[in-house]
Coordinates of C-alpha atoms and ligand atoms in Angstrom, one line a residue:
M1 CA -18.6 -15.9 25.1
A2 CA -17.4 -13.9 21.9
K3 CA -17.8 -15.2 17.8
I4 CA -15.3 -15.5 15.7
A5 CA -15.6 -16.4 11.9
V6 CA -13.1 -17.5 9.7
I7 CA -13.4 -17.7 6.3
G8 CA -11.4 -20.5 5.4
A9 CA -10.1 -24.2 6.8
G10 CA -6.7 -24.5 6.1
S11 CA -3.3 -24.7 7.4
W12 CA -3.3 -20.7 8.6
A13 CA -7.0 -20.5 9.3
T14 CA -6.9 -23.8 11.8
A15 CA -3.9 -22.2 13.9
L16 CA -5.2 -18.6 14.1
A17 CA -8.8 -20.4 15.7
Q18 CA -7.0 -22.0 17.9
V19 CA -4.7 -19.2 19.2
L20 CA -8.6 -17.4 19.2
A21 CA -10.5 -20.2 20.9
P22 CA -9.0 -20.6 24.6
K23 CA -9.6 -16.9 25.3
D24 CA -13.3 -17.7 25.3
N25 CA -13.8 -17.3 22.0
S26 CA -16.4 -19.4 20.1
V27 CA -14.6 -20.0 16.6
C28 CA -16.5 -21.3 13.6
L29 CA -14.7 -22.1 10.3
L30 CA -15.7 -22.1 6.9
A31 CA -14.7 -25.2 5.0
R32 CA -15.5 -25.4 1.2
R33 CA -16.4 -29.4 1.2
Q34 CA -18.3 -31.2 4.2
D35 CA -15.6 -33.9 4.7
L36 CA -13.1 -31.4 5.3
A37 CA -15.6 -29.5 8.4
D38 CA -16.4 -33.6 9.5
I39 CA -13.0 -33.9 9.9
I40 CA -12.0 -30.5 11.9
N41 CA -15.3 -31.2 14.1
G42 CA -13.9 -34.6 14.7
G43 CA -10.6 -32.5 16.9
E44 CA -7.8 -32.3 14.7
N45 CA -7.5 -30.7 10.8
S46 CA -5.3 -33.8 10.1
R47 CA -5.4 -32.8 6.3
Y48 CA -3.7 -28.7 6.8
L49 CA -2.2 -29.0 10.8
P50 CA -2.2 -32.4 11.7
G51 CA -0.7 -33.4 15.2
I52 CA -2.8 -30.6 17.1
S53 CA -5.9 -31.5 18.9
L54 CA -8.2 -28.6 18.6
H55 CA -9.6 -26.5 21.3
P56 CA -13.8 -27.7 21.9
N57 CA -14.3 -24.1 21.4
I58 CA -13.9 -24.7 17.5
S59 CA -16.1 -25.9 15.0
A60 CA -16.3 -25.9 11.2
D61 CA -19.2 -25.5 9.0
T62 CA -19.7 -25.3 4.8
D63 CA -22.9 -22.9 5.5
M64 CA -21.5 -18.8 5.2
E65 CA -24.4 -17.8 6.6
K66 CA -24.5 -20.1 9.4
V67 CA -20.5 -19.3 10.1
L68 CA -21.4 -15.6 9.6
N69 CA -24.6 -15.3 12.0
G70 CA -23.7 -13.3 15.2
A71 CA -19.7 -13.0 14.3
E72 CA -17.9 -9.9 16.3
A73 CA -14.9 -10.1 13.6
V74 CA -14.3 -12.2 10.4
V75 CA -11.0 -13.6 9.7
F76 CA -10.3 -14.1 5.8
G77 CA -8.0 -17.1 5.8
V78 CA -8.2 -17.8 2.4
P79 CA -4.9 -17.5 -0.4
S80 CA -5.3 -13.8 -2.5
H81 CA -6.7 -15.3 -5.6
C82 CA -9.8 -16.0 -4.1
F83 CA -10.4 -13.1 -1.5
R84 CA -12.5 -11.0 -3.8
E85 CA -15.1 -13.8 -4.6
M86 CA -15.1 -15.3 -0.9
L87 CA -15.6 -11.2 0.3
V88 CA -18.0 -11.0 -2.3
K89 CA -19.9 -13.7 -1.0
S90 CA -19.6 -13.4 2.8
L91 CA -20.7 -9.6 2.8
P92 CA -24.2 -9.6 2.8
Y93 CA -24.0 -11.3 5.9
I94 CA -20.9 -9.8 7.8
N95 CA -22.5 -7.5 10.1
P96 CA -21.5 -3.8 9.3
K97 CA -19.8 -3.0 12.6
S98 CA -17.9 -6.6 12.7
T99 CA -14.1 -6.2 12.0
V100 CA -12.5 -8.0 9.7
V101 CA -9.2 -9.2 9.4
N102 CA -7.4 -10.8 6.9
V103 CA -4.1 -12.3 6.9
A104 CA -3.5 -13.5 3.3
K105 CA 0.2 -12.5 1.9
G106 CA -0.6 -11.7 -2.2
L107 CA -1.8 -9.3 -4.6
E108 CA -5.2 -9.3 -6.7
E109 CA -3.1 -11.1 -10.1
S110 CA -5.6 -9.6 -12.5
T111 CA -5.2 -6.2 -11.1
L112 CA -2.4 -5.5 -8.9
L113 CA -4.0 -4.5 -6.2
R114 CA -3.4 -5.3 -2.9
L115 CA -6.0 -6.8 -1.1
S116 CA -7.4 -3.7 1.6
E117 CA -8.1 -1.9 -1.8
V118 CA -10.2 -5.1 -3.1
F119 CA -12.0 -4.9 0.3
A120 CA -12.3 -0.7 -0.5
E121 CA -13.9 -1.5 -4.3
E122 CA -16.6 -4.4 -2.5
A123 CA -17.2 -2.6 0.6
G124 CA -16.5 0.9 0.6
E125 CA -14.1 3.2 1.7
E126 CA -15.6 3.9 5.0
A127 CA -15.4 0.1 5.7
L128 CA -11.7 0.2 5.4
K129 CA -11.9 2.0 9.0
R130 CA -12.4 -1.9 10.2
Y131 CA -10.3 -3.5 8.1
V132 CA -7.2 -5.1 9.8
V133 CA -4.2 -6.9 8.2
L134 CA -2.0 -9.8 10.3
S135 CA 1.3 -10.2 8.9
G136 CA 4.4 -11.0 10.4
P137 CA 6.8 -13.7 10.5
S138 CA 4.2 -17.3 12.0
H139 CA 4.0 -20.8 10.4
A140 CA 1.3 -22.7 11.2
E141 CA 2.7 -25.3 11.9
E142 CA 4.4 -23.4 15.3
V143 CA 1.6 -21.4 16.4
G144 CA -0.6 -25.0 16.6
K145 CA 1.8 -25.6 18.8
N146 CA 1.9 -22.4 20.9
I147 CA 5.9 -21.4 19.6
P148 CA 6.2 -18.1 20.8
T149 CA 5.5 -15.8 17.3
A150 CA 4.9 -12.1 17.2
L151 CA 3.5 -10.2 14.4
V152 CA 2.0 -7.3 13.4
A153 CA -1.7 -6.1 13.0
A154 CA -2.3 -2.8 10.7
S155 CA -4.8 -0.5 9.7
S156 CA -5.0 3.2 8.7
E157 CA -7.2 3.6 11.9
I158 CA -5.3 3.0 15.2
P159 CA -8.4 1.5 17.2
A160 CA -9.5 -1.5 14.9
A161 CA -5.2 -2.5 15.0
E162 CA -4.9 -2.5 18.7
Y163 CA -8.8 -4.3 18.6
V164 CA -7.1 -6.8 16.3
Q165 CA -4.2 -7.0 19.2
D166 CA -6.5 -7.7 22.2
L167 CA -8.4 -10.4 20.1
F168 CA -5.0 -12.3 19.3
M169 CA -2.5 -11.4 21.8
T170 CA -1.4 -14.4 24.2
G171 CA 1.0 -15.2 26.1
S172 CA 3.0 -17.1 23.0
F173 CA 1.2 -14.6 20.5
R174 CA 2.6 -11.2 20.8
V175 CA 1.0 -8.5 18.5
Y176 CA 2.2 -5.0 17.4
T177 CA 0.0 -2.6 15.8
N178 CA 1.2 -1.0 12.8
Q179 CA -0.7 2.3 11.2
D180 CA 1.4 1.7 7.4
L181 CA -1.5 -1.0 5.8
V182 CA 0.6 -0.5 2.2
G183 CA 4.0 -1.4 3.6
V184 CA 3.2 -4.4 5.8
E185 CA 0.8 -5.9 2.9
L186 CA 3.6 -5.7 0.6
G187 CA 6.0 -6.7 2.9
G188 CA 3.8 -9.7 3.7
A189 CA 3.3 -10.3 -0.4
L190 CA 6.8 -9.5 -1.9
K191 CA 9.0 -11.7 0.5
N192 CA 7.2 -15.1 -0.8
I193 CA 9.4 -13.9 -4.4
I194 CA 12.6 -13.9 -2.6
A195 CA 11.5 -17.3 -0.4
L196 CA 11.5 -19.2 -4.0
G197 CA 14.5 -17.4 -4.9
T198 CA 16.3 -18.8 -1.7
G199 CA 14.4 -22.0 -2.2
I200 CA 15.9 -22.7 -5.7
A201 CA 19.2 -21.6 -4.5
D202 CA 19.1 -24.6 -2.1
G203 CA 18.0 -26.5 -4.7
L204 CA 20.6 -26.0 -6.6
E205 CA 23.3 -26.3 -4.2
F206 CA 24.3 -23.1 -3.0
G207 CA 25.4 -22.3 0.3
D208 CA 24.2 -19.8 3.4
N209 CA 26.4 -17.0 1.5
T210 CA 24.0 -17.2 -1.3
K211 CA 20.6 -17.1 0.3
A212 CA 22.3 -13.6 2.7
A213 CA 22.7 -12.1 -0.6
M214 CA 19.3 -12.9 -2.0
M215 CA 17.6 -12.3 1.0
T216 CA 19.7 -8.9 1.4
R217 CA 19.1 -7.9 -1.7
G218 CA 15.3 -9.0 -1.5
L219 CA 14.8 -6.5 1.4
A220 CA 16.3 -3.9 -0.8
E221 CA 13.9 -4.5 -4.0
I222 CA 11.2 -5.0 -1.8
T223 CA 11.7 -1.5 0.2
R224 CA 12.2 0.0 -3.4
L225 CA 9.1 -0.8 -4.7
G226 CA 7.0 -0.5 -1.3
L227 CA 8.5 3.2 -1.3
S228 CA 7.5 4.0 -4.6
M229 CA 4.1 2.4 -3.4
G230 CA 3.8 5.5 -0.2
A231 CA 4.5 2.7 2.6
S232 CA 6.7 4.0 5.1
F233 CA 10.8 2.9 5.1
L234 CA 11.1 1.8 8.6
T235 CA 8.0 -1.4 7.9
F236 CA 10.5 -3.1 5.9
S237 CA 12.7 -3.5 8.8
G238 CA 9.9 -4.5 11.2
L239 CA 8.0 -7.6 11.7
A240 CA 6.3 -7.4 8.2
G241 CA 9.1 -7.0 6.6
V242 CA 12.6 -8.3 7.2
G243 CA 11.1 -10.6 9.8
D244 CA 8.9 -12.8 7.4
L245 CA 11.1 -12.6 5.3
I246 CA 13.8 -14.1 7.6
V247 CA 10.9 -16.6 8.4
T248 CA 9.9 -17.8 5.0
C249 CA 13.5 -18.0 3.6
T250 CA 14.7 -19.6 6.1
S251 CA 12.3 -22.1 7.5
M252 CA 11.6 -25.8 6.3
H253 CA 7.6 -24.8 7.0
S254 CA 7.7 -22.1 4.7
R255 CA 5.6 -23.2 1.2
N256 CA 7.1 -20.9 -0.9
R257 CA 10.9 -22.1 -0.2
R258 CA 10.1 -26.0 -0.1
C259 CA 8.0 -25.0 -3.7
G260 CA 11.7 -23.4 -4.6
I261 CA 13.6 -26.0 -4.0
E262 CA 11.9 -28.4 -6.1
I263 CA 12.6 -25.8 -8.9
G264 CA 16.0 -25.5 -7.9
K265 CA 16.6 -29.6 -8.2
G266 CA 15.1 -29.8 -11.8
K267 CA 11.4 -30.1 -11.1
S268 CA 8.8 -28.1 -13.2
L269 CA 6.6 -25.1 -11.9
E270 CA 3.5 -27.3 -11.8
E271 CA 5.4 -30.3 -10.6
A272 CA 6.9 -28.4 -7.8
V273 CA 3.5 -26.8 -6.5
E274 CA 1.1 -29.5 -6.6
S275 CA 4.0 -31.3 -4.4
V276 CA 3.6 -28.5 -1.6
K277 CA 0.2 -29.7 -1.3
M278 CA -0.9 -26.2 0.1
V279 CA -1.2 -22.8 -1.3
V280 CA 2.0 -21.3 -2.4
E281 CA 1.6 -17.3 -3.0
G282 CA 4.9 -16.0 -4.4
V283 CA 4.2 -17.8 -7.7
R284 CA 1.1 -15.3 -8.4
T285 CA 2.3 -12.7 -6.7
T286 CA 5.6 -13.3 -8.7
R287 CA 3.8 -12.2 -11.5
G288 CA 2.4 -9.3 -9.9
A289 CA 4.9 -7.9 -8.6
W290 CA 6.9 -8.0 -12.0
H291 CA 4.0 -6.2 -13.5
L292 CA 3.6 -3.6 -10.5
A293 CA 7.9 -2.6 -10.9
K294 CA 7.2 -2.4 -14.5
R295 CA 4.2 -0.2 -14.1
Q296 CA 6.5 2.1 -11.1
G297 CA 9.2 2.4 -13.2
I298 CA 11.4 0.2 -10.4
E299 CA 14.0 -2.1 -11.3
M300 CA 13.4 -5.3 -9.2
P301 CA 16.0 -8.0 -10.6
I302 CA 15.7 -10.9 -8.1
T303 CA 12.1 -10.9 -9.1
E304 CA 12.8 -10.3 -12.7
Q305 CA 14.9 -13.3 -12.5
I306 CA 12.5 -15.5 -10.6
Y307 CA 9.9 -14.2 -13.1
Q308 CA 12.0 -15.8 -16.1
V309 CA 12.9 -18.8 -14.8
L310 CA 9.1 -19.7 -13.1
F311 CA 7.2 -18.5 -16.6
E312 CA 9.5 -18.2 -19.2
S313 CA 11.6 -21.3 -19.0
Q314 CA 15.0 -20.1 -18.3
S315 CA 16.9 -22.0 -16.2
P316 CA 17.6 -21.4 -12.4
R317 CA 21.2 -21.7 -12.9
V318 CA 21.6 -19.0 -15.3
G319 CA 19.1 -16.6 -13.3
V320 CA 21.7 -16.5 -11.0
M321 CA 24.5 -16.3 -13.3
N322 CA 22.4 -13.0 -14.7
L323 CA 22.4 -11.5 -11.4
M324 CA 25.8 -12.0 -10.7
G325 CA 26.4 -10.6 -13.9
R326 CA 25.3 -7.2 -13.4
G327 CA 26.9 -4.0 -13.6
K328 CA 28.3 -2.7 -10.0
K329 CA 26.3 -0.7 -8.1
L330 CA 26.6 1.3 -5.1
E331 CA 25.2 -0.7 -2.3
L332 CA 22.6 1.9 -0.1
E333 CA 22.5 4.7 -2.7
E334 CA 19.6 3.7 -4.2
I335 CA 17.3 3.2 -1.0
A336 CA 18.9 5.8 1.2
F337 CA 18.4 8.9 -1.3
S338 CA 15.4 8.3 -3.0
K339 CA 13.5 11.2 -2.7
V340 CA 10.3 9.3 -1.6
S341 CA 12.6 7.6 1.5
C342 CA 14.0 10.9 2.4
T343 CA 10.4 12.4 2.9
V344 CA 9.3 9.7 4.8
L345 CA 12.5 9.9 7.2
E346 CA 12.2 14.0 7.9
Ligands
NDP1 N1 0.5 -21.3 6.6 C1 0.9 -20.7 7.1 O1 2.0 -20.6 8.1 C2 0.8 -19.2 6.8 C3 -0.5 -18.6 5.9 N2 -0.4 -17.2 5.6 C4 -1.2 -16.8 4.1 O2 -2.8 -17.4 4.4 C5 -3.1 -17.4 3.3 C6 -4.0 -19.1 3.2 O3 -2.4 -20.2 3.4 P1 -2.8 -21.4 3.8 O4 -4.1 -21.4 5.2 O5 -1.5 -21.8 4.0 O6 -3.3 -22.5 2.9 P2 -3.5 -23.7 3.0 O7 -3.2 -23.8 1.4 O8 -3.4 -24.4 4.3 O9 -5.7 -23.1 3.0 C7 -6.1 -22.8 2.3 C8 -7.5 -22.7 2.4 O10 -8.4 -21.6 1.4 C9 -9.3 -22.6 0.9 N3 -9.2 -22.1 -0.8 C10 -8.4 -22.6 -1.5 N4 -8.6 -22.0 -2.7 C11 -9.8 -21.5 -2.6 C12 -10.9 -20.8 -3.5 N5 -10.6 -20.8 -4.6 N6 -12.4 -21.0 -3.2 C13 -12.5 -20.5 -1.6 N7 -11.8 -21.4 -0.5 C14 -10.5 -21.9 -1.2 C15 -8.8 -24.1 0.9 O11 -9.9 -24.9 0.9 P3 -9.8 -26.6 0.5 O12 -9.3 -27.4 1.3 O13 -11.2 -26.8 0.0 O14 -8.6 -26.5 -0.7 C16 -8.4 -24.0 2.5 O15 -9.3 -23.8 3.3 C17 -2.2 -17.4 2.2 O16 -2.6 -16.2 1.7 C18 -0.8 -17.4 2.9 O17 0.1 -16.8 2.7 C19 0.0 -16.3 6.3 C20 0.6 -16.2 7.6 C21 1.4 -17.6 7.3
13P2 O1 3.9 -16.2 5.4 C1 4.2 -17.4 5.7 C2 4.6 -17.1 7.2 O2 5.1 -15.9 7.9 C3 4.1 -18.3 5.8 O3 5.1 -18.3 4.3 P1 4.7 -19.7 3.3 O4 3.8 -19.5 2.6 O5 6.0 -19.7 2.5 O6 4.6 -21.2 4.1

């Protein structure tokens, strides 16, 4: 039986443990608090994934050394804002040969780095060869119930991605591989901004037309930023791109969408985040992407308006009016004929 360590004991960490455990893996979750570890060891993570009986191969502990000791793979299931801190604390106990899987979807706000870049800074460039991002349309509430789900394991090194594909793949959890780490990371992080936006539109009681428009034009601006940072055009039409955008913008499981709905209904950002009770990654990512767009010289009008609503007290309704009142545009030219995408598609 292989041992797998999971850093974090929230909803996604627990659901992924539930995927790994029946495959003859002993899965140990690192909780911050003893009370949560005790709850999980009781057989159900009632705080983060209620109603799911946990597999007996799953346990939880607050002792990092104990959790990481002898682990063949380490899955980071904590929010982006604490990834560096948890990584630095973990590194002394991680076997240099272990594969590191990160499932967080966000950027480091203070540096605007992707999380693989944070990993490389702390663990070294060589260690990136065993670093894999697992992303795609997947809510913990459904994965916990073995509802069919497809994801993508991305790494600059295909053998590492294939290892993670084998590690996680089950009859209800299908994993593809992709070598475009940049595109997969950006797709997963940036769709949360658009989910906040579609949530806001729902909270304002706009219709399906508005939501479809926001998703489509949201994907256009995600793609534009991604191409400027070296991502592959095609990744954005895959599971980590449009796939994740669809699930996050349409599902009531989405924390980002639910937060947006509350803002659209008139709650403050703080009240809306508080009401969700779990991490709402899109809030920090909006600020990060806003700065990234400026740095890259890329137009991201939806991100700009969501930034204004979240951080500059702009009314959501004015944000929608600003988007609708923009100058006339060609739909596709900016992406299809951009220098970068032509290079990628050649
Ligand atoms: N939930 C989902 O369906 C999916 C989530 N993701 C991504 O996975 C990541 C985790 O999300 P999710 O599981 O939903 O989050 P949750 O809010 O459910 O759980 C967060 C976990 O991280 C811990 N944590 C929070 N802040 C800190 C900190 N400062 N230092 C150390 N540990 C901390 C929490 O501990 P404590 O309980 O002590 O606060 C908890 O164990 C996010 O990046 C999210 O985008 C990706 C795909 C699906
Ligand atoms: O990334 C996710 C689904 O793929 C989770 O999105 P939320 O954080 O909005 O729930």
